Amino acid sequence: MRIGIPTEMKTLEGRVGLVPAAAAELVRRGNEVFIQMGAGTASGYDDEQYRAAGVGLLPDAVAVYERAEMVIKVKEPQPEELKLLHRGHLLFCYLHLAAEPKLMADLLDIGLTAVAFETVEADGGLPLLAPMSDIAGRVAAQVGAHLLHAPQGGKGLLLGGLPAAERGRVVVLGAGVAGGSATRVAAALGAEVTVFDKKREKLEAMRDLGPNVTALYPYTHELESAVTAADLLIGAVLIPGARAPHLVSGEVIRRMSTGSAVIDISVDQGGCIETTRPTTYADPTFIWEGVVHFGVTNMPGAVPRSASQALSAALLPFAERLAQPGWEEDPSLAAGINLRDGEIVHPALKT
């Protein structure tokens, strides 16, 4: 199969669809792999590394999309990329279409086959979403600690505290991959962390992190009381393929103290906090009722080298299968099909 890797066009997105070592594996299996010149630069991979891996270099996105049968990229196509896609393309990337009805309509009109990283399933999990969720959780805790600094509009609090100064209070919604990683980092920094989830096994894992972690079932009153008292709120709720539910209302956020911070990892699926909205790394925050909000939809894009390495390792086995005839019979990849031939395939997008 002819596989094309274009440069990412989303604002300040430095990840690349495949690192050279992963691309080389596809070449060894008899595929033709092409990459747009400079696509790997922000992740620390230059064109010569791809050339040495047997990857063809093409001058621009137009050439990549013209040559490719399968397009492997990281984030959803941007408006300027839509005109380069056609019905014969197999698009393999993060899509998050439940929160992007306009994009879904555009892709339906094109009629291509779209397989979304975030809905590919294997062994009861989401193997292509997990590494980026892990990064997003870690980044959320690090960014949250920074947003509490006074120059960022925060209340001037050192999240972990120190002798003679109180610890910061963090609330995490969801103890999955993203929420679990956020909890681990916040707890390691020394904060008092309260994490909410419905599954007992996840609550047990979070509580075992240490005495500064409290793990609770998300009863409405307990959740709202914890959020109101929090210095940092991190949302990390996921329903695979579907829009995230709002667990925290604007009225509850309004009761948080001035200079508190909110980070919604779920923002690319619509957000689980009513007051969040999508932002970019070019303008990552806004203040609502005195509370600093961070809603960047490509949080792992801040660490493109680490993220590209982790994503490629998870992605390669599925890309190898997609390049073979009959891939639709693979249940993991079949679960990842969002759109095909102008029709919605994934059940979560039909509701």
Short mmCIF file of C-alpha atoms in Angstrom, two decimals:
data_model
loop_
_atom_site.label_atom_id
_atom_site.label_comp_id
_atom_site.label_asym_id
_atom_site.label_seq_id
_atom_site.Cartn_x
_atom_site.Cartn_y
_atom_site.Cartn_z
CA MET A 1 0.00 0.00 0.00
CA ARG A 2 1.09 3.59 -0.59
CA ILE A 3 1.17 5.32 2.79
CA GLY A 4 1.49 9.10 3.14
CA ILE A 5 2.50 11.10 6.22
CA PRO A 6 1.74 14.84 5.93
CA THR A 7 2.97 17.62 8.18
CA GLU A 8 0.48 18.37 10.95
CA MET A 9 -1.35 21.66 10.39
CA LYS A 10 -3.12 22.11 13.73
CA THR A 11 -1.84 25.10 15.69
CA LEU A 12 1.50 24.33 17.37
CA GLU A 13 1.13 20.59 16.74
CA GLY A 14 4.62 19.12 16.50
CA ARG A 15 3.87 15.39 16.49
CA VAL A 16 4.44 13.25 13.41
CA GLY A 17 2.36 10.27 12.28
CA LEU A 18 5.28 7.81 12.32
CA VAL A 19 8.85 8.12 13.56
CA PRO A 20 11.55 6.85 11.16
CA ALA A 21 11.96 3.47 12.86
CA ALA A 22 8.23 2.75 12.61
CA ALA A 23 8.08 3.90 8.99
CA ALA A 24 11.01 1.61 8.21
CA GLU A 25 9.05 -1.39 9.48
CA LEU A 26 6.23 -0.62 7.04
CA VAL A 27 8.76 -0.30 4.20
CA ARG A 28 10.26 -3.70 5.10
CA ARG A 29 6.82 -5.25 4.72
CA GLY A 30 6.64 -4.07 1.14
CA ASN A 31 4.72 -0.82 1.55
CA GLU A 32 5.67 2.45 -0.09
CA VAL A 33 5.89 5.17 2.55
CA PHE A 34 6.10 8.87 1.75
CA ILE A 35 6.46 11.82 4.09
CA GLN A 36 6.17 15.54 3.57
CA MET A 37 9.55 17.20 3.89
CA GLY A 38 10.03 18.64 7.36
CA ALA A 39 7.08 16.74 8.88
CA GLY A 40 9.27 15.19 11.59
CA THR A 41 11.38 18.22 12.43
CA ALA A 42 9.41 19.39 15.47
CA SER A 43 9.63 15.86 16.90
CA GLY A 44 13.39 15.81 16.44
CA TYR A 45 13.55 13.73 13.25
CA ASP A 46 15.06 15.25 10.12
CA ASP A 47 14.43 14.30 6.51
CA GLU A 48 17.68 12.36 6.20
CA GLN A 49 16.60 10.00 8.97
CA TYR A 50 13.45 9.19 7.00
CA ARG A 51 15.41 8.84 3.78
CA ALA A 52 17.76 6.36 5.50
CA ALA A 53 14.68 4.41 6.61
CA GLY A 54 13.59 3.98 3.01
CA VAL A 55 10.88 6.63 3.15
CA GLY A 56 10.28 8.84 0.13
CA LEU A 57 10.37 12.60 0.63
CA LEU A 58 7.72 14.77 -1.02
CA PRO A 59 7.80 18.57 -1.18
CA ASP A 60 4.32 19.44 0.05
CA ALA A 61 0.99 18.17 1.35
CA VAL A 62 -0.55 18.15 -2.12
CA ALA A 63 2.02 15.62 -3.30
CA VAL A 64 1.54 13.44 -0.21
CA TYR A 65 -2.24 13.28 -0.55
CA GLU A 66 -2.01 12.65 -4.30
CA ARG A 67 0.33 9.66 -3.88
CA ALA A 68 -1.20 8.12 -0.76
CA GLU A 69 -3.83 5.42 -0.48
CA MET A 70 -3.64 5.51 3.32
CA VAL A 71 -2.99 8.79 5.13
CA ILE A 72 -1.47 8.44 8.59
CA LYS A 73 -1.46 11.61 10.62
CA VAL A 74 -1.98 12.60 14.25
CA LYS A 75 -4.78 15.15 14.53
CA GLU A 76 -8.00 15.60 12.60
CA PRO A 77 -7.79 17.19 9.14
CA GLN A 78 -7.80 20.97 9.21
CA PRO A 79 -9.96 22.96 6.75
CA GLU A 80 -7.10 23.41 4.29
CA GLU A 81 -6.52 19.63 4.23
CA LEU A 82 -10.10 18.67 3.45
CA LYS A 83 -9.76 19.71 -0.18
CA LEU A 84 -6.82 17.30 -0.52
CA LEU A 85 -8.79 14.26 0.63
CA HIS A 86 -10.85 12.12 -1.74
CA ARG A 87 -13.15 9.12 -1.65
CA GLY A 88 -10.37 6.61 -2.24
CA HIS A 89 -8.39 7.61 0.84
CA LEU A 90 -8.13 5.55 4.01
CA LEU A 91 -7.69 8.15 6.77
CA PHE A 92 -6.06 6.92 9.99
CA CYS A 93 -5.72 9.51 12.79
CA TYR A 94 -7.40 11.00 15.86
CA LEU A 95 -10.79 12.38 14.82
CA HIS A 96 -13.04 12.99 17.89
CA LEU A 97 -16.01 13.47 15.57
CA ALA A 98 -18.62 13.51 18.34
CA ALA A 99 -17.41 17.00 19.21
CA GLU A 100 -16.84 18.04 15.56
CA PRO A 101 -20.15 17.77 13.66
CA LYS A 102 -18.96 20.10 10.88
CA LEU A 103 -15.86 17.99 10.25
CA MET A 104 -17.93 14.82 10.29
CA ALA A 105 -20.29 16.28 7.70
CA ASP A 106 -17.37 17.30 5.50
CA LEU A 107 -15.80 13.84 5.68
CA LEU A 108 -19.14 12.21 4.94
CA ASP A 109 -19.43 14.36 1.83
CA ILE A 110 -15.97 13.24 0.71
CA GLY A 111 -17.00 9.61 1.18
CA LEU A 112 -13.65 8.26 2.40
CA THR A 113 -13.02 5.58 5.01
CA ALA A 114 -12.05 7.09 8.36
CA VAL A 115 -10.55 4.92 11.10
CA ALA A 116 -10.11 6.86 14.33
CA PHE A 117 -7.24 6.12 16.68
CA GLU A 118 -9.45 6.82 19.70
CA THR A 119 -12.00 4.10 18.87
CA VAL A 120 -9.68 1.23 17.90
CA GLU A 121 -10.23 -1.44 20.56
CA ALA A 122 -8.10 -4.34 21.78
CA ASP A 123 -8.18 -6.46 24.94
CA GLY A 124 -10.95 -4.33 26.42
CA GLY A 125 -8.99 -1.11 26.05
CA LEU A 126 -8.17 1.69 23.63
CA PRO A 127 -4.53 1.02 22.72
CA LEU A 128 -4.03 4.04 20.44
CA LEU A 129 -5.67 6.49 22.81
CA ALA A 130 -3.92 5.22 25.94
CA PRO A 131 -0.40 6.61 25.34
CA MET A 132 -1.70 10.10 24.54
CA SER A 133 -4.11 9.97 27.50
CA ASP A 134 -1.15 9.08 29.70
CA ILE A 135 0.76 12.10 28.42
CA ALA A 136 -2.27 14.39 28.67
CA GLY A 137 -2.77 13.43 32.31
CA ARG A 138 0.86 14.11 33.17
CA VAL A 139 0.85 17.40 31.25
CA ALA A 140 -2.40 18.46 32.93
CA ALA A 141 -0.91 18.17 36.40
CA GLN A 142 2.27 19.99 35.35
CA VAL A 143 0.36 22.76 33.57
CA GLY A 144 -2.05 23.03 36.49
CA ALA A 145 0.80 23.61 38.92
CA HIS A 146 2.03 26.39 36.63
CA LEU A 147 -1.40 28.00 36.22
CA LEU A 148 -1.65 28.43 39.97
CA HIS A 149 1.35 30.79 39.83
CA ALA A 150 0.33 34.42 40.20
CA PRO A 151 1.84 35.60 36.85
CA GLN A 152 -0.49 33.13 35.08
CA GLY A 153 -3.56 34.53 36.84
CA GLY A 154 -3.50 31.90 39.58
CA LYS A 155 -3.87 32.37 43.31
CA GLY A 156 -0.12 32.23 43.93
CA LEU A 157 -0.04 28.72 45.38
CA LEU A 158 2.78 26.17 45.35
CA LEU A 159 0.80 23.04 44.56
CA GLY A 160 2.76 20.69 46.80
CA GLY A 161 3.12 23.13 49.65
CA LEU A 162 6.18 23.28 51.91
CA PRO A 163 6.93 23.60 55.63
CA ALA A 164 4.75 26.34 57.15
CA ALA A 165 2.60 26.53 53.97
CA GLU A 166 -0.49 24.51 53.11
CA ARG A 167 -0.64 21.96 50.32
CA GLY A 168 -2.77 22.62 47.26
CA ARG A 169 -6.01 20.70 46.78
CA VAL A 170 -6.55 18.89 43.48
CA VAL A 171 -9.73 17.20 42.26
CA VAL A 172 -9.56 14.75 39.36
CA LEU A 173 -12.69 13.54 37.55
CA GLY A 174 -12.06 10.02 36.30
CA ALA A 175 -9.40 7.48 37.26
CA GLY A 176 -8.75 6.02 33.81
CA VAL A 177 -5.48 6.40 31.95
CA ALA A 178 -5.55 10.21 31.80
CA GLY A 179 -7.05 10.78 35.23
CA GLY A 180 -4.79 8.18 36.80
CA SER A 181 -1.68 9.82 35.36
CA ALA A 182 -2.84 13.26 36.49
CA THR A 183 -3.45 11.89 39.99
CA ARG A 184 -0.02 10.27 40.15
CA VAL A 185 1.82 13.43 39.16
CA ALA A 186 -0.23 15.72 41.42
CA ALA A 187 0.25 13.35 44.35
CA ALA A 188 3.98 13.08 43.67
CA LEU A 189 4.19 16.87 43.78
CA GLY A 190 2.74 16.69 47.29
CA ALA A 191 -0.78 17.97 46.70
CA GLU A 192 -3.85 16.71 48.51
CA VAL A 193 -5.68 14.86 45.72
CA THR A 194 -9.27 13.69 45.56
CA VAL A 195 -10.11 11.52 42.56
CA PHE A 196 -13.60 10.40 41.57
CA ASP A 197 -14.56 7.28 39.63
CA LYS A 198 -17.40 4.74 39.58
CA LYS A 199 -15.23 1.62 39.40
CA ARG A 200 -13.96 0.20 42.67
CA GLU A 201 -10.82 -1.33 41.17
CA LYS A 202 -9.77 2.08 39.87
CA LEU A 203 -10.48 3.71 43.23
CA GLU A 204 -8.35 1.05 44.92
CA ALA A 205 -5.45 1.74 42.55
CA MET A 206 -5.64 5.47 43.19
CA ARG A 207 -5.86 5.11 46.96
CA ASP A 208 -2.79 2.89 46.94
CA LEU A 209 -0.74 5.80 45.55
CA GLY A 210 -0.33 7.25 49.03
CA PRO A 211 -1.93 8.87 52.06
CA ASN A 212 -2.43 12.17 50.23
CA VAL A 213 -4.85 10.57 47.72
CA THR A 214 -8.54 10.12 48.51
CA ALA A 215 -10.59 8.07 46.05
CA LEU A 216 -14.38 8.49 46.05
CA TYR A 217 -17.52 7.51 44.17
CA PRO A 218 -18.90 10.56 42.32
CA TYR A 219 -22.03 11.23 44.34
CA THR A 220 -23.28 14.64 43.27
CA HIS A 221 -23.00 16.38 46.64
CA GLU A 222 -19.54 15.01 47.44
CA LEU A 223 -18.22 15.86 43.99
CA GLU A 224 -19.56 19.41 44.04
CA SER A 225 -18.24 20.02 47.56
CA ALA A 226 -14.77 18.83 46.58
CA VAL A 227 -14.71 20.93 43.39
CA THR A 228 -15.81 24.06 45.23
CA ALA A 229 -12.89 23.69 47.66
CA ALA A 230 -10.31 22.73 45.02
CA ASP A 231 -7.39 24.83 43.88
CA LEU A 232 -7.05 22.75 40.70
CA LEU A 233 -9.75 20.76 38.91
CA ILE A 234 -8.77 18.26 36.19
CA GLY A 235 -11.48 16.67 34.06
CA ALA A 236 -10.64 13.28 32.52
CA VAL A 237 -13.91 11.59 31.62
CA LEU A 238 -14.21 9.36 28.55
CA ILE A 239 -17.05 7.55 26.81
CA PRO A 240 -15.36 5.93 23.78
CA GLY A 241 -16.35 7.70 20.59
CA ALA A 242 -19.10 9.74 22.25
CA ARG A 243 -19.36 13.29 23.50
CA ALA A 244 -18.24 13.64 27.12
CA PRO A 245 -21.00 14.33 29.69
CA HIS A 246 -20.90 17.54 31.73
CA LEU A 247 -20.17 16.50 35.32
CA VAL A 248 -19.53 20.00 36.69
CA SER A 249 -21.85 22.94 36.05
CA GLY A 250 -20.96 26.56 35.66
CA GLU A 251 -22.66 27.29 38.96
CA VAL A 252 -20.23 24.99 40.78
CA ILE A 253 -17.23 26.54 39.00
CA ARG A 254 -18.51 29.97 40.01
CA ARG A 255 -18.17 28.91 43.66
CA MET A 256 -14.46 28.07 43.30
CA SER A 257 -12.14 30.69 44.77
CA THR A 258 -10.57 33.33 42.56
CA GLY A 259 -7.31 32.18 40.99
CA SER A 260 -8.21 28.51 40.99
CA ALA A 261 -7.54 26.55 37.79
CA VAL A 262 -9.55 24.17 35.60
CA ILE A 263 -8.05 21.82 33.00
CA ASP A 264 -10.40 19.68 30.92
CA ILE A 265 -8.58 16.82 29.20
CA SER A 266 -11.95 15.74 27.78
CA VAL A 267 -12.26 18.96 25.78
CA ASP A 268 -11.53 17.21 22.48
CA GLN A 269 -14.66 15.12 23.09
CA GLY A 270 -16.72 18.17 24.05
CA GLY A 271 -15.49 18.58 27.62
CA CYS A 272 -16.81 17.26 30.94
CA ILE A 273 -16.91 20.70 32.60
CA GLU A 274 -19.60 23.11 31.43
CA THR A 275 -17.38 26.20 31.38
CA THR A 276 -14.54 24.80 29.29
CA ARG A 277 -14.11 25.49 25.59
CA PRO A 278 -11.45 24.48 23.07
CA THR A 279 -8.24 26.53 23.02
CA THR A 280 -4.84 26.20 21.37
CA TYR A 281 -1.27 26.44 22.62
CA ALA A 282 -1.08 29.82 20.91
CA ASP A 283 -3.71 31.13 23.35
CA PRO A 284 -4.20 28.32 25.87
CA THR A 285 -6.15 29.89 28.71
CA PHE A 286 -9.11 32.10 29.48
CA ILE A 287 -10.59 33.33 32.76
CA TRP A 288 -14.23 32.71 33.61
CA GLU A 289 -15.61 34.17 36.85
CA GLY A 290 -12.08 34.51 38.20
CA VAL A 291 -11.11 30.87 37.47
CA VAL A 292 -8.31 30.14 35.00
CA HIS A 293 -9.37 27.62 32.32
CA PHE A 294 -7.09 25.57 30.06
CA GLY A 295 -8.76 23.76 27.15
CA VAL A 296 -6.04 22.89 24.64
CA THR A 297 -7.34 20.09 22.42
CA ASN A 298 -3.93 18.64 21.56
CA MET A 299 -2.25 18.61 24.96
CA PRO A 300 0.37 15.95 24.04
CA GLY A 301 1.49 18.23 21.19
CA ALA A 302 3.54 20.13 23.78
CA VAL A 303 5.94 17.19 24.01
CA PRO A 304 6.07 16.05 20.38
CA ARG A 305 9.20 13.91 20.60
CA SER A 306 7.97 11.86 23.55
CA ALA A 307 4.45 11.73 22.13
CA SER A 308 5.51 10.68 18.62
CA GLN A 309 7.67 7.89 20.00
CA ALA A 310 4.90 6.57 22.23
CA LEU A 311 2.25 6.85 19.53
CA SER A 312 4.33 5.13 16.85
CA ALA A 313 5.02 2.16 19.11
CA ALA A 314 1.29 1.69 19.72
CA LEU A 315 0.28 2.51 16.16
CA LEU A 316 2.61 0.32 14.10
CA PRO A 317 0.88 -3.09 14.51
CA PHE A 318 -2.46 -1.59 13.47
CA ALA A 319 -0.96 0.29 10.53
CA GLU A 320 0.65 -2.96 9.34
CA ARG A 321 -2.73 -4.71 9.45
CA LEU A 322 -4.52 -1.81 7.71
CA ALA A 323 -2.08 -2.10 4.83
CA GLN A 324 -3.17 -5.69 4.20
CA PRO A 325 -6.25 -6.92 2.30
CA GLY A 326 -9.22 -7.85 4.46
CA TRP A 327 -8.30 -5.59 7.36
CA GLU A 328 -12.02 -4.90 7.98
CA GLU A 329 -12.28 -8.43 9.36
CA ASP A 330 -9.98 -7.52 12.24
CA PRO A 331 -12.35 -6.71 15.15
CA SER A 332 -10.00 -4.12 16.64
CA LEU A 333 -9.84 -2.12 13.43
CA ALA A 334 -13.51 -2.70 12.62
CA ALA A 335 -14.32 -1.00 15.94
CA GLY A 336 -12.20 1.94 14.83
CA ILE A 337 -14.18 2.66 11.65
CA ASN A 338 -16.07 5.91 12.15
CA LEU A 339 -17.15 6.66 8.57
CA ARG A 340 -17.22 4.74 5.29
CA ASP A 341 -18.71 5.47 1.85
CA GLY A 342 -20.54 8.54 3.07
CA GLU A 343 -22.18 6.71 5.99
CA ILE A 344 -21.69 6.85 9.76
CA VAL A 345 -20.46 3.49 11.03
CA HIS A 346 -19.52 3.92 14.68
CA PRO A 347 -22.59 3.54 16.95
CA ALA A 348 -21.59 6.39 19.27
CA LEU A 349 -21.75 8.85 16.37
CA LYS A 350 -25.27 7.84 15.37
CA THR A 351 -26.92 9.04 18.58
#
